[in-house]
Structures are given as structure tokens and as C-alpha cells.
XYZ file of C-alpha atoms in Angstrom:
420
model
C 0.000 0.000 0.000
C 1.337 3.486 -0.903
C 1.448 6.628 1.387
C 2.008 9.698 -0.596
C 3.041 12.469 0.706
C 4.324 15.872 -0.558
C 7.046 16.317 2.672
C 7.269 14.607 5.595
C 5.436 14.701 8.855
C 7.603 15.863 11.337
C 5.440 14.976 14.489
C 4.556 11.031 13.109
C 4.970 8.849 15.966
C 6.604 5.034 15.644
C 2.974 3.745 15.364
C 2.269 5.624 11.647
C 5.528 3.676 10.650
C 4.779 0.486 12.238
C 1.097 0.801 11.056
C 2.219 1.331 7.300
C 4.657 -1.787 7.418
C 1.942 -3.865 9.261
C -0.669 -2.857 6.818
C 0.999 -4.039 3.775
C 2.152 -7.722 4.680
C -0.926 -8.358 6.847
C -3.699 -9.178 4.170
C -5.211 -12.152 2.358
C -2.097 -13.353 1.301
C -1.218 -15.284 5.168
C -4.411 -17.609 3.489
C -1.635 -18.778 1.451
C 0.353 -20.159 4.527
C -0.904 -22.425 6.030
C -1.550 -24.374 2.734
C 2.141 -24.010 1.916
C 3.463 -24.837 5.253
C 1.533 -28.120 5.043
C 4.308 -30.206 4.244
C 6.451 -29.091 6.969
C 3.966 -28.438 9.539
C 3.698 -26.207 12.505
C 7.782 -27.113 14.026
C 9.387 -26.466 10.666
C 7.143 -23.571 9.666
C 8.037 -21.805 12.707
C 11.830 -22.022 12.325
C 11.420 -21.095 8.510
C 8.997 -17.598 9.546
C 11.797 -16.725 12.277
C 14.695 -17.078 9.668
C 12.881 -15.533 6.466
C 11.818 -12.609 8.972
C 14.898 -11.844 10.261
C 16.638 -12.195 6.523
C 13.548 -9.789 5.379
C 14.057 -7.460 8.020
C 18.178 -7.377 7.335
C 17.355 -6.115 3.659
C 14.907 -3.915 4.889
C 17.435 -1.861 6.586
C 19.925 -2.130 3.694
C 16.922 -0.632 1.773
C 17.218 2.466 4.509
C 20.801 2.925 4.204
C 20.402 3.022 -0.127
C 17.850 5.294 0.589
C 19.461 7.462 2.946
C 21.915 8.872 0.425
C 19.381 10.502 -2.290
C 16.496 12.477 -1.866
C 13.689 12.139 0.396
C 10.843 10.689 -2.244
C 13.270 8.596 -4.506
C 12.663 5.267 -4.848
C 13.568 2.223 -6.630
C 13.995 3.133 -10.001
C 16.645 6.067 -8.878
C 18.721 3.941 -6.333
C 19.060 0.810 -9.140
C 19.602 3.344 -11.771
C 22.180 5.465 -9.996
C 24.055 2.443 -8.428
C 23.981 -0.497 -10.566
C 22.753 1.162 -14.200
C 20.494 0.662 -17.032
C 20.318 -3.349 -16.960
C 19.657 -3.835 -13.754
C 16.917 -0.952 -13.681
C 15.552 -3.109 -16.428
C 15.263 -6.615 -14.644
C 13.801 -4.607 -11.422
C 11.076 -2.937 -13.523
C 10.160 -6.285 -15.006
C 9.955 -7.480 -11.866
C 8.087 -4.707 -10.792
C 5.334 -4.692 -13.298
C 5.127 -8.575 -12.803
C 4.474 -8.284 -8.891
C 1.812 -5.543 -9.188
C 0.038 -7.677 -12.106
C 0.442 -11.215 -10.175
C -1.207 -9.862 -6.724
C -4.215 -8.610 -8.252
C -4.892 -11.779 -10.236
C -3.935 -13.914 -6.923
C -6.754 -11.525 -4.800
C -9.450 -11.108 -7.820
C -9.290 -15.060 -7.495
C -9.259 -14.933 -3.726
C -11.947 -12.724 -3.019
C -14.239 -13.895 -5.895
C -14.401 -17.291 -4.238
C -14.771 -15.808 -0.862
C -18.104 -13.895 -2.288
C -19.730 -17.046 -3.673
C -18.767 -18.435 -0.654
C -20.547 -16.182 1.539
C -23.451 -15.679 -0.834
C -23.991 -19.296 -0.885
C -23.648 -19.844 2.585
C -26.168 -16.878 3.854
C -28.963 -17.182 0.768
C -28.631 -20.583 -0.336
C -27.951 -18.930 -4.097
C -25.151 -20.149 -5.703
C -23.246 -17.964 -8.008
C -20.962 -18.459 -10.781
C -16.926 -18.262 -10.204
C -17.286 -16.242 -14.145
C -20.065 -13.970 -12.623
C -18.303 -13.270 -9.105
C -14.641 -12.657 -10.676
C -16.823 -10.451 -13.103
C -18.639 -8.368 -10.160
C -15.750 -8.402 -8.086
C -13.309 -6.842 -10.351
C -16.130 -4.025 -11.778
C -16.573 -2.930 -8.140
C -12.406 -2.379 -6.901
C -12.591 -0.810 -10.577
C -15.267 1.770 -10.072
C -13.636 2.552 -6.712
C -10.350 2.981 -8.081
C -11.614 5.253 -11.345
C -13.774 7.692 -8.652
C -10.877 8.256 -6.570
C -7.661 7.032 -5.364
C -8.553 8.695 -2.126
C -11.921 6.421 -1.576
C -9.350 3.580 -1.999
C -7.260 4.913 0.855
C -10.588 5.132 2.858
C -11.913 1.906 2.145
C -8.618 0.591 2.633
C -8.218 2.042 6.112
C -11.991 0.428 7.357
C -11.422 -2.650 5.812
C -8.000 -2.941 7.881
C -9.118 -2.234 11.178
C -12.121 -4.295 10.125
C -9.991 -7.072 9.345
C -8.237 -7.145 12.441
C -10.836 -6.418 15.056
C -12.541 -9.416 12.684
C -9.127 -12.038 13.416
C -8.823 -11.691 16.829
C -12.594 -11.833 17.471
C -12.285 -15.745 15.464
C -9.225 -16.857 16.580
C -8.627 -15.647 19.827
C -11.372 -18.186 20.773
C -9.855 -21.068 18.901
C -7.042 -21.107 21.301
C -8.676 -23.676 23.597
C -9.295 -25.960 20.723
C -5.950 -26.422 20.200
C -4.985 -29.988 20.043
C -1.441 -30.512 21.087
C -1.160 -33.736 18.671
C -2.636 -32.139 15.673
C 0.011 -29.145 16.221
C 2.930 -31.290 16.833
C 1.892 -33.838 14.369
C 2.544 -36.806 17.021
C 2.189 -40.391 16.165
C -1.795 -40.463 16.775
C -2.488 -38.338 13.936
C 0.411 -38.511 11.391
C 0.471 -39.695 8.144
C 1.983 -43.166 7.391
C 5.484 -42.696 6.298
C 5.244 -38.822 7.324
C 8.413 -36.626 6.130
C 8.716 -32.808 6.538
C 12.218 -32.108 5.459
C 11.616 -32.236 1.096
C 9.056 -29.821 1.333
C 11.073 -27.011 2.861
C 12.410 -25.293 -0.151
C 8.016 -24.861 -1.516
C 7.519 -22.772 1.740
C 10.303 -19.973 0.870
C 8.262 -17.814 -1.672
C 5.341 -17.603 0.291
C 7.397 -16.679 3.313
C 9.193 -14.441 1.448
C 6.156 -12.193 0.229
C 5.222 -12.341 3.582
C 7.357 -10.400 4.558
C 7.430 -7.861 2.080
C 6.879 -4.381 2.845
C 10.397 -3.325 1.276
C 8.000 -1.460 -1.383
C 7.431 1.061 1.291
C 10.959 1.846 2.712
C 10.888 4.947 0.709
C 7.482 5.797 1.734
C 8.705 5.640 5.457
C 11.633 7.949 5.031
C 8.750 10.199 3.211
C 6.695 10.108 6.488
C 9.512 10.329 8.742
C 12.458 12.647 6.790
C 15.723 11.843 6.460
C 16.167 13.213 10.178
C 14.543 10.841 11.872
C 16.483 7.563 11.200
C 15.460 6.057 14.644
C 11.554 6.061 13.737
C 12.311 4.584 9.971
C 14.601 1.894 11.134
C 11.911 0.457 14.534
C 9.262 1.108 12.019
C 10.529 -1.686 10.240
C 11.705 -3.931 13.500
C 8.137 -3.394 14.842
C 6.367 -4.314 11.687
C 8.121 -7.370 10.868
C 8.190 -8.291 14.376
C 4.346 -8.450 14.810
C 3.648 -9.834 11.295
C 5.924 -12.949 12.800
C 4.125 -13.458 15.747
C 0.850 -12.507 14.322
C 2.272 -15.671 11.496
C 2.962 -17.661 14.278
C -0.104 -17.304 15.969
C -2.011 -18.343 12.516
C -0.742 -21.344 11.860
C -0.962 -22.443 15.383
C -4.822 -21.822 15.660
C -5.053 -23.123 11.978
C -2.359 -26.659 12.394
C -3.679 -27.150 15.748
C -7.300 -27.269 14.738
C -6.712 -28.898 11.497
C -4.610 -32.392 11.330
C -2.093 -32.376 8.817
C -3.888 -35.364 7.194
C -6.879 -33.170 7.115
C -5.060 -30.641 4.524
C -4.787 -32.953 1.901
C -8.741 -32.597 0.683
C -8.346 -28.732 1.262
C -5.486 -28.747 -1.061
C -6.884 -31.735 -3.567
C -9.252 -28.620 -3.643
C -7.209 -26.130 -5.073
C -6.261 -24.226 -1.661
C -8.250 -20.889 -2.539
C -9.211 -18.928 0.314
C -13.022 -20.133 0.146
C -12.529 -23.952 0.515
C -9.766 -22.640 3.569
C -12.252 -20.870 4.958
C -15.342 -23.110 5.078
C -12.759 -25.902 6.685
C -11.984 -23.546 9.218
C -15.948 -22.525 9.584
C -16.422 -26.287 10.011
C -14.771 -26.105 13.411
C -17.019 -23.809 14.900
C -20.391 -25.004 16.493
C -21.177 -20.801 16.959
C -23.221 -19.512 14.552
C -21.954 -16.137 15.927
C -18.368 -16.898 15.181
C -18.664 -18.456 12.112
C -20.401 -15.195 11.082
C -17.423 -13.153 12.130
C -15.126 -15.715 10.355
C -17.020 -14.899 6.961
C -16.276 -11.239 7.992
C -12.428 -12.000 8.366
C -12.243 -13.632 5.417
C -13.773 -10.860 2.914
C -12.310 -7.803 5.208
C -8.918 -8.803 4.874
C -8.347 -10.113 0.907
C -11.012 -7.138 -0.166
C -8.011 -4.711 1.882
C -5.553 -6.708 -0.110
C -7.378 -5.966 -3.307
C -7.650 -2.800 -2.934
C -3.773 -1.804 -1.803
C -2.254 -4.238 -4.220
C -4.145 -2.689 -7.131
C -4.128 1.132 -6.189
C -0.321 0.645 -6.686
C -0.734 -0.831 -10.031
C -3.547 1.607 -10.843
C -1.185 4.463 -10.093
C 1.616 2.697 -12.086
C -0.291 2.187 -15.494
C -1.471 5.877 -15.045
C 2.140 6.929 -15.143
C 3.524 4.539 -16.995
C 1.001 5.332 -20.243
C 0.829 9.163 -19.405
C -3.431 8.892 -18.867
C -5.033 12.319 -17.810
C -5.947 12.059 -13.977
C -10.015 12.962 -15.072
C -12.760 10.627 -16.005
C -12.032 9.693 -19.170
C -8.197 8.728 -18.450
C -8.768 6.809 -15.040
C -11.490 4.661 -17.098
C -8.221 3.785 -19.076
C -6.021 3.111 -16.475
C -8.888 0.952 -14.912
C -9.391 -1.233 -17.909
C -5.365 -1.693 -18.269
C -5.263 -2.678 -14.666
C -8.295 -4.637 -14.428
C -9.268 -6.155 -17.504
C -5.735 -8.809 -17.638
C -6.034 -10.107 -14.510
C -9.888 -10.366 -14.019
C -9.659 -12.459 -17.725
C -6.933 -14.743 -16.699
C -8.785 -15.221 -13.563
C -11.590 -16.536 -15.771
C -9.736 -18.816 -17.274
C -7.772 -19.843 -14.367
C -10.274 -19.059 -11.047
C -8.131 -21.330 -8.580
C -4.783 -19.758 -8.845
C -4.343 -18.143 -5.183
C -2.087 -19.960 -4.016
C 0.151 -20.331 -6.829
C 0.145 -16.579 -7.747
C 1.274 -15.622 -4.333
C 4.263 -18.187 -5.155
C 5.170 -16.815 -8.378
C 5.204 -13.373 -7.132
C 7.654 -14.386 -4.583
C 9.834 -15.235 -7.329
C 9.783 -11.751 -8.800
C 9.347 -9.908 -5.494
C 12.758 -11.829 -4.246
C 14.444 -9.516 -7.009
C 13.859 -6.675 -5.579
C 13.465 -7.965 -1.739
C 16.285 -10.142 -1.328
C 19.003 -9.842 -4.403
C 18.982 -6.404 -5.048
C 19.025 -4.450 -1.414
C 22.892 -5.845 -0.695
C 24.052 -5.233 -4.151
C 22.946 -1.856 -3.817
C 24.391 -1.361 -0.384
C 27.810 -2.742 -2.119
C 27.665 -0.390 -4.659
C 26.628 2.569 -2.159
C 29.619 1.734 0.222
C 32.050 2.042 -2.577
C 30.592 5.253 -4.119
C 29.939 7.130 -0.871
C 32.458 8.079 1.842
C 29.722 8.361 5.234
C 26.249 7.137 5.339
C 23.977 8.361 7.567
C 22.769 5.061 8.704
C 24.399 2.044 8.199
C 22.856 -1.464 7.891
C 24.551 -3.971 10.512
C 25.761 -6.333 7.728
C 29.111 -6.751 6.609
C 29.996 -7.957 3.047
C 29.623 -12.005 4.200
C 26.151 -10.972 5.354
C 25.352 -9.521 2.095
C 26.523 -12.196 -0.124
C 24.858 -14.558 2.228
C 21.315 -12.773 1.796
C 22.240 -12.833 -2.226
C 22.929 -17.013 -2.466
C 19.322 -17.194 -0.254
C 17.540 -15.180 -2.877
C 19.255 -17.373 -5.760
C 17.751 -20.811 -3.772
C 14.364 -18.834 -3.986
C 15.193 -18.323 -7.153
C 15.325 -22.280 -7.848
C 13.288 -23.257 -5.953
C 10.618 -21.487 -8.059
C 11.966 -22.680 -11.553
C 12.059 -26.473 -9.912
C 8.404 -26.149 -9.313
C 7.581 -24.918 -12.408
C 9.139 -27.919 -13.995
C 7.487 -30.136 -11.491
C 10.919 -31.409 -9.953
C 10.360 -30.675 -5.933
C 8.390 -32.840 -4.204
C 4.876 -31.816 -3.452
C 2.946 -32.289 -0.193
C -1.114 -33.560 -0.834
């Protein structure tokens, strides 16, 4: 999600920071994880979450140092084309364009099925996947084309919605918790049960978990170049809570759910819909399933909306279209129109899209912040804040993003062993 701001606030308190960070890896994407992490199950996911989080927070802060040294409000494009050149300004814009595209298709998908869903489940009528991906992607277009400020808005409601919505559910499926379906003991595991080959599926979804590196230059725009000490805990705070708030998820969700129990959900396809009516099947509350329905639409309709206003904005600037009616109807049908018709053709594809745009995201996430902070230490003298990484650290972070990388192209071939 973007802030935009013309100069910085100079009285924003850690919270705005923490807020932003929170904001844009919290949304319908953490559907994806517990679906991913099914193979290694609640032990291994944990340990994977604390080391991907503390990887993604490392090239977080080598995103503030790069930043540091140009001008509050530059971003990407001028740090890759300043410090590495042309070619590598290239690759990050493909990437770039690639991420914006993949999210929307992955949450037109989600929250489509999560309408039907609900619409079946409180009328009895069932509707079309063609007619909800349809409806769906006219209404996030008709906000978007009134006003990027009504996104911002909705955004906002739909976030606190979302939230006050998760820890109304899940809170009260602590006590359910079963020890052996968490721990995946001998009374509930799966003949022959192995976690270890499906560790290197879980790293793109953990990856894009994790990635609010997008917004590094929006927190130095909220904060000023002054105030290192609020961009830098910004970014511990943020990460820190998405991991626990991670955590937390897959414990309510593994420890309600055997692991043998996943295999239908996933036979399924794994969209958000068929997650969330499992899930709905644990509750005997009508009350709570209610809210559950609530969670489910609040938070991928917020990730809908902040995934595609950044698109939206991007196609705008990207083709030059007038900011008036006739010009945002353009930009809407350039950022709509793809992704709703592939969704058409392909209405299942949640979980997968949020793994292919960990591939692309790890470009810009994981490879490119220590090559740029490389290339900064040689070119500038002092920095203002450095990163506490050395040059082993950063060629460290640069092989993990190259077994993303792999891991990613290996799937695609159908060469890594899948868990169903």
C-alpha cells in the first residue's frame, strides 16, 4: 500500500511507521500459509517464519541505508539506476510490473471465491466463479476510477475491520488447540510422514510475507531523512508483529486442522473459500462463524484494494493517462481487464500466484538491497545510517535469494516434491 506524501510529517509517531509496514504484509495473502506450510507443519514452519523474517528485516534496513543517500521521495527506479545502471533498472522494472500484475490476479481469485462463498452460505444462491470474478473486479474498478482517495478510505476500514474481525475468530480457537494435531505426534500422522523435502516450496510464500520493502521509501517520506530512529523500529516493529501474528495463525489453523486433514483442502485447489469453510467447520457458533465470513472478505477485499491502487497508479504513469474521467477509465481497464480475464480462465490460482510473485518480489526484496548497499559503500564516503551487515552478510542474503530463485523454476518444472 502506498502513502504519498508531498514532505514529511515531522510529528509522526513510531505507530504511523509500524502501522504502514503492518498494513501491507498483513492481508489475504497469510491464506496462502498455512496451505504451503503443510508439508512441513507447525515445528518447521516456525523455524522457517523466524529465519525468512529476520533475513527480510536485514534487507529492509539495507533498503534504509540506499535510501538514505538521495532524496527524500526517490525510490527504486533512482537507487538501481544510480548504483547499478540501465540493466539492472531493467530486470527490477520487469519485476516490478510482474508483482503488481500477479497480486491482483492472486486476490481477484481470492476474493471472488470468498463472495460465492458467503453468498452461498447466507442465501442458499449459488453464483458463478465467471459472474463473481466479473462483479468483483467491476466494483475495486469503479472505486479505483472515482478516486484514489476512496481507496485509501476503504482501505483504512477494511483494515481495522480485518483485524478487530481475526482476533474476534481466533482468539477463541485457542482452547481448541490440540497438542497432537500441532505437533503432528504419532496419533495423527500420516503413514510414512516426512517434513524435510518440502522445505524449499515454503520460501516464496514466506518471502512475500514479509514484504513491505515497497514502502521503505514511503517511510523515510513520512519520517524525513532526520529521523532515522523512527524509519529503522518502524521496520523492527512491523516485521516483528507480522511474525508473531504468522505464528499465531498457523498455530490456531495446524492445531485445529490435522495435517492429514489438509490434503482434501489442497486436492481442492487451496483458494481462500474452501480454507475458509474448513476452518468454519470447526465452529459449532453460529456467531463466530459469522465473524469468520467477515475475516475472510475484510482482509483479501483490503488486499485488493492496496495491491491494485499501486498498479492503478503505475499504469497511469507509466502510459501518461489524464488524472479525469475519461483517463482513469483507461487506467482501470489496463489494470483490471488482464487479470480479471486470466482469472476466468484460471479461477483457482491463489495460491500459486502468491508463489510466483515471490519469485519476482525476491528480485527486488532479497538480491537487489545488498548489491545496492555494495555499490553505495564504494561510491559514498559516510552514510547516515548504516545497515549492521558486513559484506559475508550480504553475499549470504544474495545465495538465499538465488535458492528462492530455484526453488521457483524447480516447481515450475514439477521437480520438488509436493505435499497432498
Amino acid at each position: 500500500m502506498a502513502l504519498s506524501l508531498s514532505e514529511p510529517i515531522r510529528d509522526a509517531g513510531l505507530t504511523s511507521g509500524a502501522m504502514l509496514v503492518i498494513a501491507t504484509v498483513v492481508g489475504g495473502g497469510m491464506f496462502s500459509l498455512p496451505i504451503a506450510m503443510a508439508g512441513v507443519w507447525f515445528p518447521g514452519a516456525t523455524l522457517i517464519l523466524i529465519a525468512i523474517s529476520l533475513m527480510m528485516l536485514m534487507t529492509g534496513l539495507m533498503l534504509v541505508e540506499v535510501n538514505l543517500h538521495f532524496d527524500v521521495g526517490a525510490s527504486f527506479n533512482t537507487f538501481t539506476l544510480e548504483l547499478l545502471g540501465k540493466r539492472w533498472n531493467f530486470v527490477v522494472g520487469l519485476a516490478f510490473g510482474f508483482v503488481l500484475y500477479i497480486l491482483p490476479y492472486a486476490y481477484i481469485s481470492g476474493s471472488s471465491a470468498v463472495l460465492s462463498n458467503t453468498i452461498a452460505k447466507y442465501s442458499g444462491m449459488h453464483l458463478p466463479s465467471p459472474v463473481s470474478i466479473i462483479l468483483v473486479s467491476v466494483i475495486v474498478s469503479l472505486i479505483a476510477w472515482y478516486s484514489s482517495l476512496l481507496v485509501g478510505r476503504i482501505t483504512t476500514v477494511l483494515i481495522f475491520g480485518k483485524f478487530i474481525a481475526f482476533f474476534a475468530t481466533f482468539s477463541g480457537m485457542i482452547g481448541t488447540i490440540n497438542v497432537d494435531n500441532l505437533f503432528d505426534t504419532a496419533s495423527v500422522a500420516l503413514p510414512q510422514t516426512r517434513y524435510l523435502p518440502y522445505v524449499l516450496m515454503t520460501l516464496p510464500f514466506c518471502i512475500i510475507s514479509f514484504g513491505f520493502h515497497g514502502n521503505v521509501p514511503s517511510l523515510v517520506k513520512l519520517y524525513g531523512k532526520e529521523n532515522i530512529h523512527h524509519i529503522k523500529n518502524s521496520i523492527i516493529v512491523g516485521t516483528l508483529f507480522a511474525l508473531i501474528l504468522y505464528i499465531f495463525w498457523l498455530a490456531v489453523t495446524m492445531g485445529n486442522i490435522s495435517r492429514a486433514d489438509f490434503s482434501p483442502i489442497i486436492a481442492k485447489g487451496g483458494n481462500i473459500d474452501v480454507f475458509v469453510e474448513a476452518i468454519g467447520g470447526i465452529f459449532t457458533s453460529r456467531y463466530m462463524e459469522l465473524i469468520l465470513t467477515f475475516f475472510g472478505n475484510f482482509a483479501v477485499a483490503s488486499s485488493l484494494l492496496a495491491a491494485t491502487l499501486g498498479l492503478f497508479d503505475y499504469i497511469a504513469d507509466l502510459f501518461h493517462f489524464a488524472n479525469n474521467g475519461i483517463g482513469r477509465c483507461k487506467t482501470a481497464i489496463v489494470t483490471y481487464l488482464p487479470p480479471a480475464t486470466v482469472c476466468l480462465f484460471f479461477p483457482n490460482g491463489f495460491v500459486h500466484a502468491i508463489g510466483y510473485a515471490g519469485l519476482a518480489f525476491t528480485i527486488w526484496s532479497v538480491i537487489l538491497p545488498p548489491f545496492l548497499v555494495k555499490s553505495a559503500r564504494q561510491r559514498f564516503a559516510t552514510a547516515a545510517y548504516r545497515a549492521p551487515c558486513n559484506n559475508a552478510v550480504l553475499n549470504t542474503v544474495i545465495v538465499c535469494g538465488g535458492i528462492v530463485y530455484l526453488t521457483v523454476i524447480l516447481e515450475v518444472f514439477g521437480l520438488l516434491p509436493v505435499f497432498h
